[in-house]
PDB file of C-alpha atoms in Angstrom:
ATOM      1  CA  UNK A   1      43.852   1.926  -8.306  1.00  0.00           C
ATOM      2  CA  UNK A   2      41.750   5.079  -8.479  1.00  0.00           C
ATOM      3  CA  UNK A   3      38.647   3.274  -9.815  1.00  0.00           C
ATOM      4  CA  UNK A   4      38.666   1.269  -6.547  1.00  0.00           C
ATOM      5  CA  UNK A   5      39.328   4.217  -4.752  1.00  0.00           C
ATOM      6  CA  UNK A   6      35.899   5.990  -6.534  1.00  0.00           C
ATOM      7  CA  UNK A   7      34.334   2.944  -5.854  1.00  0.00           C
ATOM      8  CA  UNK A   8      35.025   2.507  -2.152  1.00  0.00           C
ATOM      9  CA  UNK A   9      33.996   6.709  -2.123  1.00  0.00           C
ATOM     10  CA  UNK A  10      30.560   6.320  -4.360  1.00  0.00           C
ATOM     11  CA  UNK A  11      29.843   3.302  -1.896  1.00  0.00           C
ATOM     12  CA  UNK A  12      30.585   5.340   1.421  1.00  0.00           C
ATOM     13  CA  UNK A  13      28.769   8.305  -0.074  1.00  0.00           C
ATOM     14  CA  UNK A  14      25.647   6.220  -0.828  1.00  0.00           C
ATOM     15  CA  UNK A  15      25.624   4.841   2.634  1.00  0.00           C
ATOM     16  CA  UNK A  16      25.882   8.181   4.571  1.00  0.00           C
ATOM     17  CA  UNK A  17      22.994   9.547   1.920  1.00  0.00           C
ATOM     18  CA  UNK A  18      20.715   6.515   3.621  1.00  0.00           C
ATOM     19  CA  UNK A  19      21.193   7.292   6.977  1.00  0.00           C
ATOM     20  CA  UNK A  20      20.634  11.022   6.420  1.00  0.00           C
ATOM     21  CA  UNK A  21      17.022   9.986   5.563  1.00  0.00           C
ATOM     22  CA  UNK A  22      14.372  11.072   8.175  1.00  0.00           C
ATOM     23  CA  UNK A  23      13.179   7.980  10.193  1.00  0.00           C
ATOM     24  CA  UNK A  24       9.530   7.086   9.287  1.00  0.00           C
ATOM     25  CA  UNK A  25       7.920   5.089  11.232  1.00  0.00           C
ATOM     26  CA  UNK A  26       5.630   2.153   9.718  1.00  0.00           C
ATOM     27  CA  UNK A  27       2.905   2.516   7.879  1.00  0.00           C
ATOM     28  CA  UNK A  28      -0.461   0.588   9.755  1.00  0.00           C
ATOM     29  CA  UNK A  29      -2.692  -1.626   7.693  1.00  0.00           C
ATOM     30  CA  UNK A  30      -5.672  -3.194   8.792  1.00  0.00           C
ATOM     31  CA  UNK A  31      -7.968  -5.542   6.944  1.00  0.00           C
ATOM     32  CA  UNK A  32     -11.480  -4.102   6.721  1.00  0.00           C
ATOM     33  CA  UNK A  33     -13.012  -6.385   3.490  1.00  0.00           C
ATOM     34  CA  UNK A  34     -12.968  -9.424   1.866  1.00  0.00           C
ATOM     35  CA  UNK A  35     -15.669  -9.593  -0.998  1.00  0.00           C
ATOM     36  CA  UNK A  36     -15.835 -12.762  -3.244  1.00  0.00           C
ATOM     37  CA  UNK A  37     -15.186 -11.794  -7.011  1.00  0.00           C
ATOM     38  CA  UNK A  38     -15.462 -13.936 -10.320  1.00  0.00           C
ATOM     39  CA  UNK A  39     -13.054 -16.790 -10.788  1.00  0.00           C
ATOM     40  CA  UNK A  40     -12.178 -18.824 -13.437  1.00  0.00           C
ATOM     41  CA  UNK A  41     -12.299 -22.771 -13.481  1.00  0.00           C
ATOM     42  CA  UNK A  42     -11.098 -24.060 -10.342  1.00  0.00           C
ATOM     43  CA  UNK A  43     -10.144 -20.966  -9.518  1.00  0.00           C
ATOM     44  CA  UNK A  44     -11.535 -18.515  -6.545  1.00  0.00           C
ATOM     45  CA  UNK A  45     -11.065 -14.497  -6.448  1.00  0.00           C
ATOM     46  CA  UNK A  46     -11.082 -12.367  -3.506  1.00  0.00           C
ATOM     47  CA  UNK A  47     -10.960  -8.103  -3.570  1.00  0.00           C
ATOM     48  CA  UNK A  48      -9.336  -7.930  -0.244  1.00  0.00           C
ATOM     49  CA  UNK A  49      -9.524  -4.368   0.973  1.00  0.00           C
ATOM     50  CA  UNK A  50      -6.996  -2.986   3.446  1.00  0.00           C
ATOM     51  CA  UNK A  51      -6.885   0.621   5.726  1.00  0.00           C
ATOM     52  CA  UNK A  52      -3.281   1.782   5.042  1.00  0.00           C
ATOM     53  CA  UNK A  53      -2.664   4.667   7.560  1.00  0.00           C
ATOM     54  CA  UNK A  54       0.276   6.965   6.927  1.00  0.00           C
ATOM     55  CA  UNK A  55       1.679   7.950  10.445  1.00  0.00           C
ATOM     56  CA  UNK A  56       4.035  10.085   9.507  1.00  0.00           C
ATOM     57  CA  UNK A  57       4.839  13.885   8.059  1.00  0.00           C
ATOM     58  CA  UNK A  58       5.598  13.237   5.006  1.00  0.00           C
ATOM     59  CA  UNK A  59       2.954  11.867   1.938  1.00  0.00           C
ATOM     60  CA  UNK A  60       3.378   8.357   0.825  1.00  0.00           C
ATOM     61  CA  UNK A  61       3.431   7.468  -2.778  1.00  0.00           C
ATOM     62  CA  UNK A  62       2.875   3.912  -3.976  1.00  0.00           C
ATOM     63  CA  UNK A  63       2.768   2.611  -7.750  1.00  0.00           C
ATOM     64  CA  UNK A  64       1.380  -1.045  -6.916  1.00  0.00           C
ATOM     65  CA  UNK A  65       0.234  -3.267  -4.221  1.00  0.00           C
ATOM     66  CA  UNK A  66       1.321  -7.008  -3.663  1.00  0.00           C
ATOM     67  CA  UNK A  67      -0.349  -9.160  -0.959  1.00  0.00           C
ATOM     68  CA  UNK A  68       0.245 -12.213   0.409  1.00  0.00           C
ATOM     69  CA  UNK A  69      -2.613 -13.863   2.813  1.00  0.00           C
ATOM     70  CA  UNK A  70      -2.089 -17.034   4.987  1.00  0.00           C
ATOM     71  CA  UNK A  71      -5.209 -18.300   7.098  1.00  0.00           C
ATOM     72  CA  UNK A  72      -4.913 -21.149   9.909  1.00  0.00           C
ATOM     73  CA  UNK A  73      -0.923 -21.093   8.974  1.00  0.00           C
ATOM     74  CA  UNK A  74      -0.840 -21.921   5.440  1.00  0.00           C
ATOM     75  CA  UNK A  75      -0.502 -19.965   2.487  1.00  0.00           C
ATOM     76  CA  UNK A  76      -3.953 -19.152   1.003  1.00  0.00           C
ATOM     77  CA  UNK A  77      -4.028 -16.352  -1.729  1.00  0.00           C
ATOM     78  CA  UNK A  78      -1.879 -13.956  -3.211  1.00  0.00           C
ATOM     79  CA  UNK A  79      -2.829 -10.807  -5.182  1.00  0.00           C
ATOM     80  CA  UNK A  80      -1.052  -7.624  -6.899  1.00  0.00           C
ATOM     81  CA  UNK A  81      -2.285  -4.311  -8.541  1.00  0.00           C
ATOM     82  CA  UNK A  82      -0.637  -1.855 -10.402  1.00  0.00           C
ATOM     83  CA  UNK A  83      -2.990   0.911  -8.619  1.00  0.00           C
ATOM     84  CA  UNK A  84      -1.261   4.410  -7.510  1.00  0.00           C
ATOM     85  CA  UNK A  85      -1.754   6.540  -5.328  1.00  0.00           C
ATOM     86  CA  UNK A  86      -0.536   8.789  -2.628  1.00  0.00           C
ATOM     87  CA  UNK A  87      -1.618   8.828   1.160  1.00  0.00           C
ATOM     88  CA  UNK A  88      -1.541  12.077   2.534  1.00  0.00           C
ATOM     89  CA  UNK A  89       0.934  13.033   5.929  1.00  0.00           C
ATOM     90  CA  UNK A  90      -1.186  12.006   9.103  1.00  0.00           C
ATOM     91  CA  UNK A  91      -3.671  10.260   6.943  1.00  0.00           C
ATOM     92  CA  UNK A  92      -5.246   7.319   5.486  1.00  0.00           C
ATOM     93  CA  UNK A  93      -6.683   5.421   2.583  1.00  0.00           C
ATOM     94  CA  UNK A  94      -8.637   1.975   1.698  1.00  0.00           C
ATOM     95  CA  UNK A  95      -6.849  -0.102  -1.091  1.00  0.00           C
ATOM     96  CA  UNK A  96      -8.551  -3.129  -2.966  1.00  0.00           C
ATOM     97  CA  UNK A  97      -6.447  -5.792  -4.359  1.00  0.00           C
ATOM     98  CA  UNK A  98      -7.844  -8.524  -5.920  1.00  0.00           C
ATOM     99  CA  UNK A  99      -6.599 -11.960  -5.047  1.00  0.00           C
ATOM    100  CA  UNK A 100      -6.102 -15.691  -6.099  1.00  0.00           C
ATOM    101  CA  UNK A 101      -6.696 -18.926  -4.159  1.00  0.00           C
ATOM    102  CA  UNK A 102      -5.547 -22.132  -6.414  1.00  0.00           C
ATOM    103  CA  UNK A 103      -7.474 -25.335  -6.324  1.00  0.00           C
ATOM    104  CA  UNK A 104      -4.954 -27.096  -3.973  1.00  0.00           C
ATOM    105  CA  UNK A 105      -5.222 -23.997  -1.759  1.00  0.00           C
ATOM    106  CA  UNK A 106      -8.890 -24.576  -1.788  1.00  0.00           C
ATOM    107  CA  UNK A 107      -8.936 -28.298  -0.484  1.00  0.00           C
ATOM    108  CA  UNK A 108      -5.767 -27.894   1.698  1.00  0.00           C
ATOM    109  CA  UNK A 109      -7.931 -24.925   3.751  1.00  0.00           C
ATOM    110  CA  UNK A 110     -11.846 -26.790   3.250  1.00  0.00           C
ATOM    111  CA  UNK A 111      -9.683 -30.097   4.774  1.00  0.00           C
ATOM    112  CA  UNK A 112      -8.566 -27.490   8.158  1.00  0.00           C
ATOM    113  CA  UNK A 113     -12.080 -25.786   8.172  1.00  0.00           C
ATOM    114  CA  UNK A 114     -13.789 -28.906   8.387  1.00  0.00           C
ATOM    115  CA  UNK A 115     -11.053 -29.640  11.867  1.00  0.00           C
ATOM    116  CA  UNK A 116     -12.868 -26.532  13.316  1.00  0.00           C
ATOM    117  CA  UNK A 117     -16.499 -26.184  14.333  1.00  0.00           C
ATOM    118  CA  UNK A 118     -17.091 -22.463  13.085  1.00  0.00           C
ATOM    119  CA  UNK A 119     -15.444 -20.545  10.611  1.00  0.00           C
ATOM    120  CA  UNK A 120     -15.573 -17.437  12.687  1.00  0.00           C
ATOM    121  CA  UNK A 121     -12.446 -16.053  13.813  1.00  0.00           C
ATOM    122  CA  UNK A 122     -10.198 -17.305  11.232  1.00  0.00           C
ATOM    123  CA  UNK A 123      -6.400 -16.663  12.078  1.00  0.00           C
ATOM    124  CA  UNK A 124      -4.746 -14.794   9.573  1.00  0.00           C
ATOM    125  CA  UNK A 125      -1.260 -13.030   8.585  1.00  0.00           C
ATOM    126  CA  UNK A 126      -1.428 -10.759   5.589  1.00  0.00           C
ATOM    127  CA  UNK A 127       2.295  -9.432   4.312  1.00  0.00           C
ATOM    128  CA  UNK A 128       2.463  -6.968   1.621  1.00  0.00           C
ATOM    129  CA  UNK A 129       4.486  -4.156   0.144  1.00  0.00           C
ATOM    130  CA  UNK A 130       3.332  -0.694  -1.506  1.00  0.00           C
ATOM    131  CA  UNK A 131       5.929   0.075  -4.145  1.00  0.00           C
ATOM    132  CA  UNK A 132       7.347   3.020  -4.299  1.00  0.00           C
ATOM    133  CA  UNK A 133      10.407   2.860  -6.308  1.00  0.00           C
ATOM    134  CA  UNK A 134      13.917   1.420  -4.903  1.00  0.00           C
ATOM    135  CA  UNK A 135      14.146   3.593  -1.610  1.00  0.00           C
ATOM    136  CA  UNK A 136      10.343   4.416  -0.860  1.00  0.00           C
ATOM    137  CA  UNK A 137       9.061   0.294  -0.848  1.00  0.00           C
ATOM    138  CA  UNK A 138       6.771   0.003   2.577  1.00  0.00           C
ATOM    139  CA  UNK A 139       6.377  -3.460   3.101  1.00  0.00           C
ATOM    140  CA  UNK A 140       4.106  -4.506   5.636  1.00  0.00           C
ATOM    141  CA  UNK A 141       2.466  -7.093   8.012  1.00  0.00           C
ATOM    142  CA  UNK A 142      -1.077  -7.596   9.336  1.00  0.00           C
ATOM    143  CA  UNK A 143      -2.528 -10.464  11.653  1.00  0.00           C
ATOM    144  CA  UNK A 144      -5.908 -10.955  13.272  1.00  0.00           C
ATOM    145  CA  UNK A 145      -9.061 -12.784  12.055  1.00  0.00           C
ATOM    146  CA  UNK A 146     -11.530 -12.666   9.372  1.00  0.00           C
ATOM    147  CA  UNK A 147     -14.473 -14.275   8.198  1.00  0.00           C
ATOM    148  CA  UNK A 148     -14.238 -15.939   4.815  1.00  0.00           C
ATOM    149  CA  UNK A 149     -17.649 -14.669   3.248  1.00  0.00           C
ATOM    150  CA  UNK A 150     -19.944 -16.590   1.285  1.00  0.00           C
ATOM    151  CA  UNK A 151     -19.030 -19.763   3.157  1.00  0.00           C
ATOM    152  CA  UNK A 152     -22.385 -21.507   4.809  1.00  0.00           C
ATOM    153  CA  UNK A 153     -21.195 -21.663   8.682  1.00  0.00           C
ATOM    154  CA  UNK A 154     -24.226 -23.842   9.927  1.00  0.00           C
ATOM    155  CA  UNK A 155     -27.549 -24.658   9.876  1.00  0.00           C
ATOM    156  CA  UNK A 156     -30.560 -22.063   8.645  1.00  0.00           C
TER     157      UNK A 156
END
């Protein structure tokens, strides 16, 4: 009977140490780069680079980067690093992480680009997450539009 009574305490404990936490409020990121990088076989690469702005008081510390990217809707590429680093209070920092688009990706995306008449202004949704250990994880989510680069849009 007193283990469940430590448990039920720990538990409580834990809970009221969470919501003692300051309240942070999200970190921004912005695209700012996509840069075509080497592949292999069917395979294409992307270095996506994102603007992660810390708004708050307190510095951010990250241990890796995982991105997914979706473009007209579907799921495109998907990328990690094991970069570190620390954004300072009130500040900001660019982070590249490189990214993979499978074959099927590929066709499914050249079949809806050839639907549209430019590829400028591509939709996109990026979702991500800076790891920072169990409590200090910032995930994240970014929309807007992009140009895919190294793509011939039209006629010379």
């Amino acid at each position: 009977m007193r283990s469940v009574h430590a448990v039920i305490l720990s538990s409580l404990l834990a809970l009221s140490a969470c919501s003692s936490l300051p309240n942070r409020d999200p970190v921004r990121i912005n695209v700012v780069g996509v840069e075509p990088l080497q592949g292999q076989g069917m395979e294409v690469r992307f270095a996506v680079k994102i603007r992660v702005q810390n708004p708050n008081d307190n510095v951010l510390t990250y241990s890796g980067v995982a991105l997914d990217l979706d473009i007209n809707g579907q799921p495109f590429a998907s990328g990690v690093s094991d970069e570190r680093g620390e954004i300072g209070r009130f500040s900001d920092t660019v982070v590249t992480v490189p990214v993979s688009v499978s074959a099927f990706s590929v066709i499914r995306q050249t079949y809806g680009i050839s639907q549209m008449k430019t590829l400028n202004n591509m939709p996109y949704v990026l979702r991500g997450k800076l790891s920072g250990g169990v409590f200090n994880t910032t995930r994240f989510v970014d929309s807007g539009t992009l140009n895919l680069p190294g793509v011939a849009t039209g006629s010379r």
